[in-house]
C-alpha positions as a Python dict, from the first residue, in 0.01 Angstrom:
ca = {
    (1, 'T'): (0, 0, 0),
    (2, 'T'): (-74, -254, 220),
    (3, 'R'): (-422, -348, 363),
    (4, 'T'): (-562, -134, 631),
    (5, 'P'): (-645, -330, 935),
    (6, 'E'): (-1009, -287, 1091),
    (7, 'P'): (-1009, -7, 1369),
    (8, 'K'): (-1022, -102, 1697),
    (9, 'V'): (-1228, 73, 1969),
    (10, 'G'): (-1038, 376, 2133),
    (11, 'S'): (-738, 352, 1915),
    (12, 'V'): (-639, 454, 1560),
    (13, 'C'): (-498, 262, 1287),
    (14, 'W'): (-245, 434, 1063),
    (15, 'R'): (-69, 353, 754),
    (16, 'L'): (171, 588, 615),
    (17, 'T'): (491, 594, 411),
    (18, 'W'): (782, 771, 599),
    (19, 'A'): (875, 1009, 357),
    (20, 'R'): (906, 1375, 276),
    (21, 'W'): (632, 1498, 34),
    (22, 'S'): (716, 1760, -222),
    (23, 'T'): (368, 1787, -403),
    (24, 'G'): (4, 1608, -344),
    (25, 'K'): (-317, 1712, -202),
    (26, 'F'): (-425, 1627, 155),
    (27, 'T'): (-758, 1562, 234),
    (28, 'L'): (-981, 1494, 570),
    (29, 'D'): (-1294, 1315, 516),
    (30, 'W'): (-1544, 1299, 806),
    (31, 'N'): (-1803, 1014, 845),
    (32, 'P'): (-2043, 991, 1149),
    (33, 'R'): (-2060, 617, 1119),
    (34, 'R'): (-1670, 524, 1054),
    (35, 'G'): (-1513, 816, 1210),
    (36, 'C'): (-1231, 1015, 958),
    (37, 'S'): (-1004, 949, 678),
    (38, 'L'): (-684, 1123, 599),
    (39, 'S'): (-565, 1053, 240),
    (40, 'V'): (-269, 1185, 24),
    (41, 'L'): (-305, 1173, -317),
    (42, 'G'): (-42, 1142, -617),
    (43, 'G'): (259, 1270, -425),
    (44, 'V'): (618, 1212, -503),
    (45, 'A'): (786, 1071, -199),
    (46, 'E'): (1169, 1169, -159),
    (47, 'G'): (1412, 981, 33),
    (48, 'G'): (1351, 604, -54),
    (49, 'E'): (1282, 385, -336),
    (50, 'G'): (1018, 152, -235),
    (51, 'A'): (1025, 277, 114),
    (52, 'R'): (764, 47, 318),
    (53, 'S'): (462, 152, 437),
    (54, 'R'): (413, 131, 818),
    (55, 'V'): (103, 61, 1024),
    (56, 'I'): (164, 238, 1357),
    (57, 'G'): (-41, 190, 1661),
    (58, 'C'): (-125, 524, 1853),
    (59, 'S'): (-332, 693, 2092),
    (60, 'R'): (-618, 918, 2019),
    (61, 'G'): (-541, 1241, 1841),
    (62, 'L'): (-276, 1103, 1621),
    (63, 'A'): (-495, 1155, 1331),
    (64, 'A'): (-507, 1523, 1390),
    (65, 'C'): (-132, 1525, 1416),
    (66, 'G'): (-91, 1357, 1107),
    (67, 'F'): (-333, 1597, 924),
    (68, 'F'): (-149, 1923, 1059),
    (69, 'S'): (214, 1760, 1035),
    (70, 'F'): (250, 1504, 751),
    (71, 'V'): (388, 1749, 514),
    (72, 'E'): (734, 1714, 694),
    (73, 'P'): (833, 1391, 869),
    (74, 'F'): (996, 1598, 1179),
    (75, 'F'): (666, 1776, 1229),
    (76, 'L'): (480, 1423, 1229),
    (77, 'F'): (761, 1273, 1495),
    (78, 'F'): (726, 1592, 1737),
    (79, 'G'): (362, 1615, 1678),
    (80, 'Y'): (311, 1241, 1779),
    (81, 'L'): (515, 1279, 2091),
    (82, 'F'): (309, 1599, 2180),
    (83, 'C'): (-37, 1430, 2137),
    (84, 'K'): (121, 1137, 2339),
    (85, 'W'): (144, 1381, 2606),
    (86, 'V'): (-174, 1552, 2568),
    (87, 'V'): (-422, 1305, 2489),
    (88, 'W'): (-223, 985, 2649),
    (89, 'D'): (-458, 679, 2698),
    (90, 'R'): (-246, 415, 2734),
    (91, 'K'): (141, 316, 2675),
    (92, 'E'): (195, 172, 2284),
    (93, 'E'): (498, 108, 2109),
    (94, 'V'): (595, 367, 1837),
    (95, 'M'): (961, 208, 1749),
    (96, 'G'): (985, 71, 1398),
    (97, 'F'): (823, 404, 1318),
    (98, 'V'): (1129, 540, 1165),
    (99, 'S'): (1275, 232, 1002),
    (100, 'G'): (1177, 132, 609),
    (101, 'L'): (1376, 459, 484),
    (102, 'R'): (1655, 418, 250),
    (103, 'V'): (1838, 724, 122),
    (104, 'G'): (1827, 804, -255),
    (105, 'G'): (1591, 742, -533),
    (106, 'S'): (1211, 832, -547),
    (107, 'G'): (874, 655, -607),
    (108, 'R'): (498, 744, -689),
    (109, 'A'): (308, 728, -378),
    (110, 'G'): (-36, 563, -355),
    (111, 'K'): (-316, 614, -127),
    (112, 'A'): (-254, 619, 237),
    (113, 'P'): (-611, 595, 409),
    (114, 'V'): (-654, 665, 815),
    (115, 'V'): (-948, 524, 973),
    (116, 'C'): (-1025, 653, 1329),
    (117, 'K'): (-1298, 705, 1598),
    (118, 'L'): (-1182, 992, 1801),
    (119, 'D'): (-1311, 1350, 1958),
    (120, 'V'): (-1214, 1566, 1650),
    (121, 'G'): (-1220, 1910, 1810),
    (122, 'R'): (-1001, 1778, 2101),
    (123, 'C'): (-757, 1613, 1887),
    (124, 'I'): (-738, 1897, 1624),
    (125, 'R'): (-640, 2151, 1912),
    (126, 'A'): (-387, 1900, 2014),
    (127, 'G'): (-270, 1804, 1636),
    (128, 'A'): (-227, 2206, 1575),
    (129, 'A'): (-35, 2233, 1908),
    (130, 'G'): (190, 1922, 1811),
    (131, 'A'): (246, 2073, 1457),
    (132, 'M'): (353, 2412, 1573),
    (133, 'L'): (593, 2224, 1816),
    (134, 'G'): (730, 2021, 1514),
    (135, 'F'): (764, 2347, 1289),
    (136, 'V'): (980, 2522, 1572),
    (137, 'L'): (1208, 2190, 1631),
    (138, 'A'): (1209, 2104, 1259),
    (139, 'A'): (1289, 2440, 1099),
    (140, 'G'): (1619, 2368, 1034),
    (141, 'G'): (1580, 2011, 958),
    (142, 'P'): (1828, 1748, 1122),
    (143, 'G'): (2100, 2009, 1121),
    (144, 'G'): (1897, 2221, 1373),
    (145, 'I'): (1933, 1948, 1630),
    (146, 'V'): (2309, 1923, 1605),
    (147, 'L'): (2328, 2286, 1636),
    (148, 'A'): (2132, 2295, 1945),
    (149, 'D'): (2363, 2028, 2085),
    (150, 'I'): (2664, 2256, 1972),
    (151, 'N'): (2488, 2566, 2152),
    (152, 'N'): (2439, 2368, 2481),
    (153, 'D'): (2795, 2264, 2466),
    (154, 'I'): (2935, 2614, 2451),
    (155, 'V'): (2704, 2699, 2769),
    (156, 'K'): (2862, 2380, 2959),
    (157, 'E'): (3197, 2478, 2829),
    (158, 'A'): (3143, 2836, 3012),
    (159, 'A'): (3004, 2699, 3322),
    (160, 'E'): (3311, 2446, 3353),
    (161, 'L'): (3539, 2739, 3289),
    (162, 'V'): (3384, 2931, 3565),
    (163, 'K'): (3383, 2650, 3828),
    (164, 'R'): (3746, 2601, 3773),
    (165, 'N'): (3891, 2936, 3738),
    (166, 'S'): (3651, 3199, 3877),
    (167, 'L'): (3791, 3364, 4189),
    (168, 'N'): (3414, 3449, 4303),
    (169, 'I'): (3495, 3790, 4468),
    (170, 'A'): (3137, 3838, 4529),
    (171, 'G'): (3121, 3511, 4764),
    (172, 'I'): (2806, 3405, 4590),
    (173, 'D'): (2662, 3026, 4575),
    (174, 'L'): (2864, 2934, 4261),
    (175, 'D'): (2729, 2600, 4228),
    (176, 'A'): (2375, 2740, 4222),
    (177, 'V'): (2445, 2989, 3965),
    (178, 'L'): (2576, 2732, 3726),
    (179, 'R'): (2328, 2489, 3790),
    (180, 'Q'): (2056, 2777, 3700),
    (181, 'S'): (2235, 2874, 3426),
    (182, 'T'): (2289, 2519, 3230),
    (183, 'K'): (1949, 2359, 3345),
    (184, 'D'): (1768, 2478, 2979),
    (185, 'E'): (1888, 2367, 2641),
    (186, 'P'): (1940, 2655, 2402),
    (187, 'K'): (1852, 2587, 2068),
    (188, 'E'): (1987, 2889, 1862),
    (189, 'K'): (2333, 3061, 1895),
    (190, 'D'): (2200, 3386, 2015),
    (191, 'E'): (1975, 3223, 2290),
    (192, 'A'): (2339, 3038, 2427),
    (193, 'Y'): (2507, 3367, 2417),
    (194, 'A'): (2228, 3526, 2601),
    (195, 'T'): (2261, 3255, 2862),
    (196, 'I'): (2633, 3293, 2898),
    (197, 'R'): (2586, 3662, 2942),
    (198, 'R'): (2339, 3580, 3230),
    (199, 'M'): (2608, 3360, 3385),
    (200, 'M'): (2841, 3625, 3370),
    (201, 'K'): (2601, 3872, 3513),
    (202, 'S'): (2514, 3623, 3803),
    (203, 'L'): (2884, 3606, 3926),
    (204, 'E'): (2835, 3990, 4051),
    (205, 'D'): (3169, 4064, 3936),
    (206, 'K'): (3184, 4391, 3706),
    (207, 'Y'): (3481, 4226, 3533),
    (208, 'A'): (3321, 3919, 3397),
    (209, 'R'): (3171, 3899, 3060),
    (210, 'F'): (3127, 3729, 2764),
    (211, 'L'): (3300, 3791, 2400),
    (212, 'T'): (3165, 3738, 2082),
    (213, 'P'): (3423, 3572, 1830),
    (214, 'E'): (3469, 3931, 1700),
    (215, 'D'): (3537, 4087, 2042),
    (216, 'F'): (3761, 3780, 2120),
    (217, 'N'): (3983, 3843, 1795),
    (218, 'K'): (4039, 4198, 1921),
    (219, 'L'): (4210, 4089, 2210),
    (220, 'A'): (4504, 3958, 2028),
    (221, 'K'): (4701, 4234, 2109),
    (222, 'Y'): (4733, 4134, 2469),
    (223, 'D'): (4896, 3783, 2369),
    (224, 'I'): (5249, 3843, 2461),
    (225, 'T'): (5371, 3503, 2325),
    (226, 'G'): (5211, 3552, 1986),
    (227, 'L'): (5135, 3207, 1985),
    (228, 'G'): (4736, 3213, 2097),
    (229, 'L'): (4788, 3022, 2403),
    (230, 'L'): (4641, 3053, 2739),
    (231, 'L'): (4795, 2798, 3004),
    (232, 'S'): (4715, 2741, 3351),
    (233, 'S'): (4778, 2443, 3616),
    (234, 'D'): (4560, 2160, 3688),
    (235, 'P'): (4493, 2010, 4024),
    (236, 'L'): (4799, 1781, 3950),
    (237, 'G'): (5032, 2103, 3926),
    (238, 'R'): (5041, 2015, 3531),
    (239, 'F'): (5051, 2322, 3269),
    (240, 'I'): (4714, 2278, 3065),
    (241, 'V'): (4586, 2430, 2760),
    (242, 'A'): (4315, 2640, 2943),
    (243, 'S'): (4100, 2770, 2650),
    (244, 'T'): (4038, 2701, 2272),
    (245, 'P'): (4302, 2881, 2056),
    (246, 'R'): (4206, 3171, 1836),
    (247, 'P'): (4121, 3036, 1499),
    (248, 'D'): (4376, 3258, 1345),
    (249, 'T'): (4655, 3169, 1559),
    (250, 'S'): (4953, 2918, 1524),
    (251, 'A'): (4829, 2716, 1805),
    (252, 'A'): (4483, 2668, 1648),
    (253, 'Q'): (4637, 2594, 1307),
    (254, 'E'): (4836, 2281, 1486),
    (255, 'S'): (4518, 2172, 1640),
    (256, 'V'): (4598, 2226, 2014),
    (257, 'R'): (4320, 2183, 2200),
    (258, 'R'): (4164, 2298, 2532),
    (259, 'G'): (4261, 2050, 2792),
    (260, 'D'): (4605, 1951, 2622),
    (261, 'V'): (4860, 1882, 2885),
    (262, 'V'): (5200, 2045, 2788),
    (263, 'E'): (5480, 1802, 2889),
    (264, 'A'): (5776, 2005, 2772),
    (265, 'I'): (5848, 2367, 2626),
    (266, 'A'): (6124, 2388, 2419),
    (267, 'G'): (6259, 2060, 2527),
    (268, 'V'): (6231, 2168, 2899),
    (269, 'P'): (6027, 1918, 3081),
    (270, 'S'): (5729, 2129, 3228),
    (271, 'S'): (5783, 1969, 3577),
    (272, 'H'): (6102, 2168, 3602),
    (273, 'L'): (5926, 2506, 3514),
    (274, 'T'): (5754, 2764, 3720),
    (275, 'P'): (5500, 2974, 3550),
    (276, 'G'): (5747, 3257, 3481),
    (277, 'S'): (6029, 3032, 3326),
    (278, 'A'): (5728, 2884, 3117),
    (279, 'L'): (5618, 3231, 2989),
    (280, 'D'): (5999, 3328, 2925),
    (281, 'L'): (6032, 3011, 2695),
    (282, 'L'): (5716, 3090, 2512),
    (283, 'Q'): (5818, 3444, 2415),
    (284, 'G'): (6031, 3527, 2171),
    (285, 'E'): (6103, 3751, 1851),
    (286, 'E'): (5836, 3782, 1562),
    (287, 'G'): (5827, 3499, 1323),
    (288, 'S'): (6057, 3281, 1550),
    (289, 'K'): (5940, 2914, 1662),
    (290, 'V'): (5905, 2726, 1964),
    (291, 'T'): (5805, 2370, 2009),
    (292, 'L'): (5605, 2192, 2262),
    (293, 'R'): (5518, 1825, 2349),
    (294, 'L'): (5140, 1797, 2381),
    (295, 'K'): (4930, 1516, 2537),
    (296, 'T'): (4563, 1488, 2450),
    (297, 'A'): (4349, 1255, 2670),
    (298, 'D'): (4468, 893, 2589),
    (299, 'Q'): (4639, 985, 2262),
    (300, 'P'): (5017, 943, 2267),
    (301, 'A'): (5247, 1260, 2312),
    (302, 'R'): (5309, 1469, 2018),
    (303, 'D'): (5560, 1765, 1929),
    (304, 'V'): (5398, 2061, 1766),
    (305, 'T'): (5619, 2373, 1662),
    (306, 'L'): (5447, 2702, 1684),
    (307, 'V'): (5530, 3012, 1500),
    (308, 'R'): (5515, 3349, 1705),
    (309, 'K'): (5305, 3630, 1536),
    (310, 'S'): (5210, 3965, 1622),
    (311, 'T'): (5068, 4276, 1429),
    (312, 'V'): (5005, 4492, 1746),
    (313, 'E'): (5081, 4858, 1736),
    (314, 'N'): (5350, 4991, 1971),
    (315, 'P'): (5193, 5195, 2249),
    (316, 'V'): (5490, 5345, 2368),
    (317, 'K'): (5618, 5706, 2275),
    (318, 'Y'): (5926, 5885, 2379),
    (319, 'K'): (6118, 6220, 2378),
    (320, 'M'): (6400, 6397, 2580),
    (321, 'K'): (6308, 6702, 2780),
    (322, 'E'): (6482, 6987, 2913),
    (323, 'V'): (6328, 7045, 3258),
    (324, 'N'): (6497, 7342, 3487),
    (325, 'G'): (6844, 7220, 3361),
    (326, 'K'): (6765, 6860, 3382),
    (327, 'R'): (6752, 6636, 3105),
    (328, 'V'): (6456, 6391, 3155),
    (329, 'G'): (6384, 6087, 2934),
    (330, 'Y'): (5994, 6112, 2892),
    (331, 'I'): (5824, 5782, 2801),
    (332, 'R'): (5458, 5754, 2748),
    (333, 'M'): (5270, 5415, 2766),
    (334, 'K'): (4910, 5420, 2655),
    (335, 'E'): (4851, 5035, 2748),
    (336, 'F'): (5045, 4701, 2815),
    (337, 'N'): (5006, 4493, 2522),
    (338, 'A'): (5225, 4237, 2341),
    (339, 'A'): (5462, 4542, 2217),
    (340, 'S'): (5476, 4729, 2533),
    (341, 'N'): (5803, 4571, 2667),
    (342, 'L'): (5971, 4610, 2344),
    (343, 'G'): (5845, 4957, 2275),
    (344, 'V'): (5986, 5050, 2638),
    (345, 'R'): (6342, 4884, 2559),
    (346, 'D'): (6344, 5059, 2240),
    (347, 'A'): (6288, 5399, 2400),
    (348, 'I'): (6532, 5356, 2659),
    (349, 'Q'): (6794, 5260, 2398),
    (350, 'E'): (6747, 5571, 2218),
    (351, 'L'): (6702, 5778, 2516),
    (352, 'E'): (7046, 5652, 2688),
    (353, 'K'): (7209, 5785, 2401),
    (354, 'E'): (7143, 6129, 2505),
    (355, 'K'): (7247, 6084, 2879),
    (356, 'P'): (6921, 6139, 3089),
    (357, 'D'): (6939, 6270, 3450),
    (358, 'Y'): (6595, 6115, 3532),
    (359, 'Y'): (6302, 5939, 3366),
    (360, 'A'): (5946, 5996, 3355),
    (361, 'L'): (5723, 5722, 3292),
    (362, 'D'): (5374, 5862, 3203),
    (363, 'L'): (5091, 5628, 3272),
    (364, 'R'): (4778, 5855, 3267),
    (365, 'S'): (4482, 5684, 3115),
    (366, 'N'): (4676, 5362, 3112),
    (367, 'L'): (4383, 5114, 3182),
    (368, 'G'): (4625, 4828, 3188),
    (369, 'G'): (4646, 4525, 2985),
    (370, 'V'): (4856, 4193, 3066),
    (371, 'V'): (5035, 4166, 3404),
    (372, 'E'): (5298, 3995, 3241),
    (373, 'G'): (5386, 4319, 3034),
    (374, 'A'): (5407, 4511, 3366),
    (375, 'L'): (5668, 4256, 3508),
    (376, 'D'): (5853, 4276, 3180),
    (377, 'V'): (5886, 4650, 3211),
    (378, 'A'): (5974, 4656, 3581),
    (379, 'G'): (6250, 4426, 3499),
    (380, 'L'): (6401, 4743, 3285),
    (381, 'F'): (6414, 4916, 3597),
    (382, 'M'): (6448, 4732, 3883),
    (383, 'D'): (6647, 4425, 4020),
    (384, 'S'): (6437, 4104, 3959),
    (385, 'K'): (6521, 3931, 4292),
    (386, 'V'): (6307, 4171, 4491),
    (387, 'P'): (5914, 4121, 4491),
    (388, 'A'): (5702, 4303, 4245),
    (389, 'I'): (5356, 4188, 4334),
    (390, 'K'): (5175, 3953, 4551),
    (391, 'V'): (4908, 3746, 4399),
    (392, 'T'): (4600, 3533, 4568),
    (393, 'D'): (4433, 3277, 4340),
    (394, 'R'): (4096, 3126, 4361),
    (395, 'T'): (4208, 2839, 4633),
    (396, 'G'): (4363, 3131, 4869),
    (397, 'Q'): (4713, 3063, 4793),
    (398, 'Q'): (4947, 3341, 4773),
    (399, 'S'): (5229, 3376, 4551),
    (400, 'T'): (5485, 3626, 4500),
    (401, 'L'): (5609, 3751, 4131),
    (402, 'F'): (5888, 3904, 4024),
    (403, 'A'): (6030, 4141, 3778),
    (404, 'K'): (6145, 3980, 3429),
    (405, 'E'): (6539, 3947, 3467),
    (406, 'V'): (6715, 4143, 3181),
    (407, 'G'): (7086, 4158, 3301),
    (408, 'K'): (7254, 4382, 3524),
    (409, 'H'): (7421, 4580, 3228),
    (410, 'D'): (7056, 4650, 3102),
    (411, 'L'): (6903, 4770, 3423),
    (412, 'I'): (6853, 5161, 3424),
    (413, 'R'): (6970, 5327, 3744),
    (414, 'E'): (6872, 5687, 3712),
    (415, 'P'): (6595, 5821, 3959),
    (416, 'M'): (6228, 5789, 3821),
    (417, 'V'): (5907, 5970, 3846),
    (418, 'V'): (5567, 5746, 3719),
    (419, 'I'): (5301, 5991, 3648),
    (420, 'T'): (4928, 5854, 3716),
    (421, 'D'): (4590, 5978, 3724),
    (422, 'K'): (4233, 5862, 3816),
    (423, 'Y'): (4225, 5644, 3516),
    (424, 'S'): (4571, 5449, 3561),
    (425, 'A'): (4438, 5081, 3652),
    (426, 'S'): (4531, 4715, 3665),
    (427, 'A'): (4893, 4664, 3509),
    (428, 'S'): (4968, 5020, 3554),
    (429, 'E'): (4932, 4982, 3937),
    (430, 'V'): (5130, 4662, 3937),
    (431, 'L'): (5402, 4855, 3791),
    (432, 'L'): (5382, 5157, 3976),
    (433, 'S'): (5376, 4962, 4323),
    (434, 'A'): (5665, 4747, 4227),
    (435, 'L'): (5868, 5048, 4141),
    (436, 'R'): (5741, 5267, 4422),
    (437, 'E'): (5793, 5038, 4704),
    (438, 'N'): (6134, 4907, 4581),
    (439, 'C'): (6236, 5262, 4611),
    (440, 'R'): (6282, 5293, 4222),
    (441, 'A'): (6038, 5575, 4175),
    (442, 'V'): (5818, 5845, 4312),
    (443, 'S'): (5465, 5843, 4220),
    (444, 'V'): (5348, 6202, 4090),
    (445, 'G'): (4980, 6316, 3988),
    (446, 'Q'): (4680, 6178, 4132),
    (447, 'T'): (4557, 5850, 4304),
    (448, 'T'): (4505, 5556, 4069),
    (449, 'Y'): (4182, 5383, 3955),
    (450, 'G'): (4212, 5043, 4209),
    (451, 'K'): (4152, 4772, 4018),
    (452, 'G'): (4339, 4497, 4194),
    (453, 'V'): (4220, 4189, 4039),
    (454, 'I'): (4329, 3989, 3751),
    (455, 'Q'): (4145, 3844, 3454),
    (456, 'G'): (4177, 3562, 3235),
    (457, 'V'): (4021, 3531, 2870),
    (458, 'F'): (3925, 3192, 2817),
    (459, 'G'): (3832, 3070, 2473),
    (460, 'L'): (3525, 2851, 2393),
    (461, 'S'): (3492, 2607, 2079),
    (462, 'D'): (3294, 2831, 1856),
    (463, 'G'): (3559, 3122, 1876),
    (464, 'S'): (3386, 3310, 2165),
    (465, 'A'): (3524, 3374, 2502),
    (466, 'V'): (3466, 3454, 2863),
    (467, 'V'): (3645, 3709, 3080),
    (468, 'L'): (3682, 3580, 3436),
    (469, 'T'): (3846, 3717, 3756),
    (470, 'V'): (4118, 3462, 3844),
    (471, 'A'): (4324, 3630, 4132),
    (472, 'K'): (4364, 3941, 4313),
    (473, 'Y'): (4696, 4100, 4373),
    (474, 'L'): (4852, 4333, 4679),
    (475, 'T'): (5159, 4560, 4652),
    (476, 'P'): (5518, 4411, 4727),
    (477, 'K'): (5444, 4520, 5089),
    (478, 'G'): (5107, 4370, 5128),
    (479, 'N'): (4870, 4678, 5064),
    (480, 'E'): (4548, 4672, 4901),
    (481, 'I'): (4494, 4804, 4561),
    (482, 'N'): (4148, 4702, 4483),
    (483, 'G'): (3891, 4978, 4542),
    (484, 'M'): (4178, 5189, 4714),
    (485, 'G'): (4392, 5287, 4427),
    (486, 'I'): (4767, 5407, 4500),
    (487, 'S'): (4783, 5742, 4634),
    (488, 'P'): (5063, 5975, 4489),
    (489, 'D'): (5383, 6074, 4685),
    (490, 'I'): (5340, 6403, 4517),
    (491, 'A'): (4986, 6513, 4452),
    (492, 'M'): (4977, 6707, 4154),
    (493, 'R'): (4700, 6806, 3865),
    (494, 'Q'): (4820, 6742, 3516),
    (495, 'P'): (4684, 6810, 3148),
    (496, 'G'): (4417, 6590, 2967),
    (497, 'R'): (4546, 6271, 2821),
    (498, 'L'): (4579, 6425, 2473),
    (499, 'F'): (4913, 6625, 2610),
    (500, 'D'): (5225, 6530, 2742),
    (501, 'A'): (5244, 6552, 3117),
    (502, 'R'): (5370, 6887, 3279),
    (503, 'L'): (5748, 6803, 3397),
    (504, 'D'): (5823, 7144, 3490),
    (505, 'A'): (5576, 7136, 3778),
    (506, 'I'): (5805, 6859, 3925),
    (507, 'D'): (6047, 6939, 4180),
    (508, 'F'): (6321, 6695, 4085),
    (509, 'E'): (6501, 6766, 4419),
    (510, 'E'): (6228, 6673, 4626),
    (511, 'V'): (6193, 6344, 4426),
    (512, 'N'): (6579, 6274, 4530),
    (513, 'G'): (6496, 6305, 4886),
    (514, 'L'): (6190, 6101, 4884),
    (515, 'L'): (6389, 5816, 4699),
    (516, 'K'): (6683, 5855, 4968),
    (517, 'A'): (6415, 5826, 5245),
    (518, 'C'): (6240, 5515, 5114),
    (519, 'T'): (6256, 5196, 5272),
    (520, 'P'): (6264, 4907, 5014),
    (521, 'V'): (6062, 4566, 5058),
    (522, 'R'): (6241, 4336, 5266),
}
């Protein structure tokens, strides 16, 4: 060891070896004349062959911090900083304190005395507090600091997504909410998740929520492309990847990142595409492929080929029913997921073989799902050139969405009824209003739930996600849905959701009359 300098009045001269001590004895000796001395005897130092001793100038209270903290270098560092704050007497240099460490090897440590003149009681109290702070911050070792950064990053990601995408239906001060939510840095994942949950609650939007990675994976059934992609438009009008793809998707396997700009889809430049035509190119049969040209920041554009994958349960059941001498093709759909469009197509193909006179689409207790799924199904029953729904985004811009075109020879022309109850919501109301206000169907049953807002699910980098309200919609004629619901043309109670709808209570002659008297959207 190096020679210990003589103590200076009002300061401490401390010599130590920067290392982790796995064994050894710690003693604190008090001498009224000389002050105190701290000794570490016979320990094995890990982390540096011949690691150099250091002489560090420090404020009063450092010896006590060292006594409580020396067993772990991270304790010492944070304990020292704490003492500098609590027992500050003058500014002194501490840089160089971390130098002298070389990774690998081990060496015997000698005796490291400390000579000081200080208020022991005061400094032990400060030292205990410093050691506790050091323990909290160093419990996970250096990795704990890295994890803290990661946890803080996902909170900032969530705040950025809120700022860029939230409709802010409550009209709150969004900037103030986000500043409050990001002012503290969470150290643990649970703390980060709790912060994001509070952020979602502060939006005063009952549909905004946080999803753990497990919950996010459960929403895979609503991915109608089967690619794991969520696209949105940036301020320049370009398509960008709006959220981190789920880990088990083709997009994630091909290293698609949040913020990637989509320059082309299936060889078609994105500048030539509308959101609807882009979605058409992304959709396809199970196991088929589509190539996207992506650009990440300043890197050259690259082509990635994604495989469409879906393991979603078919939500559609159907049967032919005889009702008062009429043949009615009965289709029950419990939700709008990635398989709903294909399920309804298959049902129609089978029912058409039996030549139905009417169709009955049962949406009771259908809480909704993906809006695109409702537009796909609408395209099986109505012309794609007439409005299906009107959408207003967070900027106040209104756009009109149309049913998906399937070809005139595939359209179903028979009269329809759509059966609803008070739990028919969201995408169910989109489909109902599109068919009803375009004079393709009569509404039968109860007033619907009244959810006229659209949510987007945005993935975070750790596999979790946030659900945000991104737009609101009106019926094709501009009628409000949110909080209002859609009243039926023919009010009628139906049995519970476990049973098929009662079609024998429906007067189909009255249905014909209502359809003839209907005025379609202009």
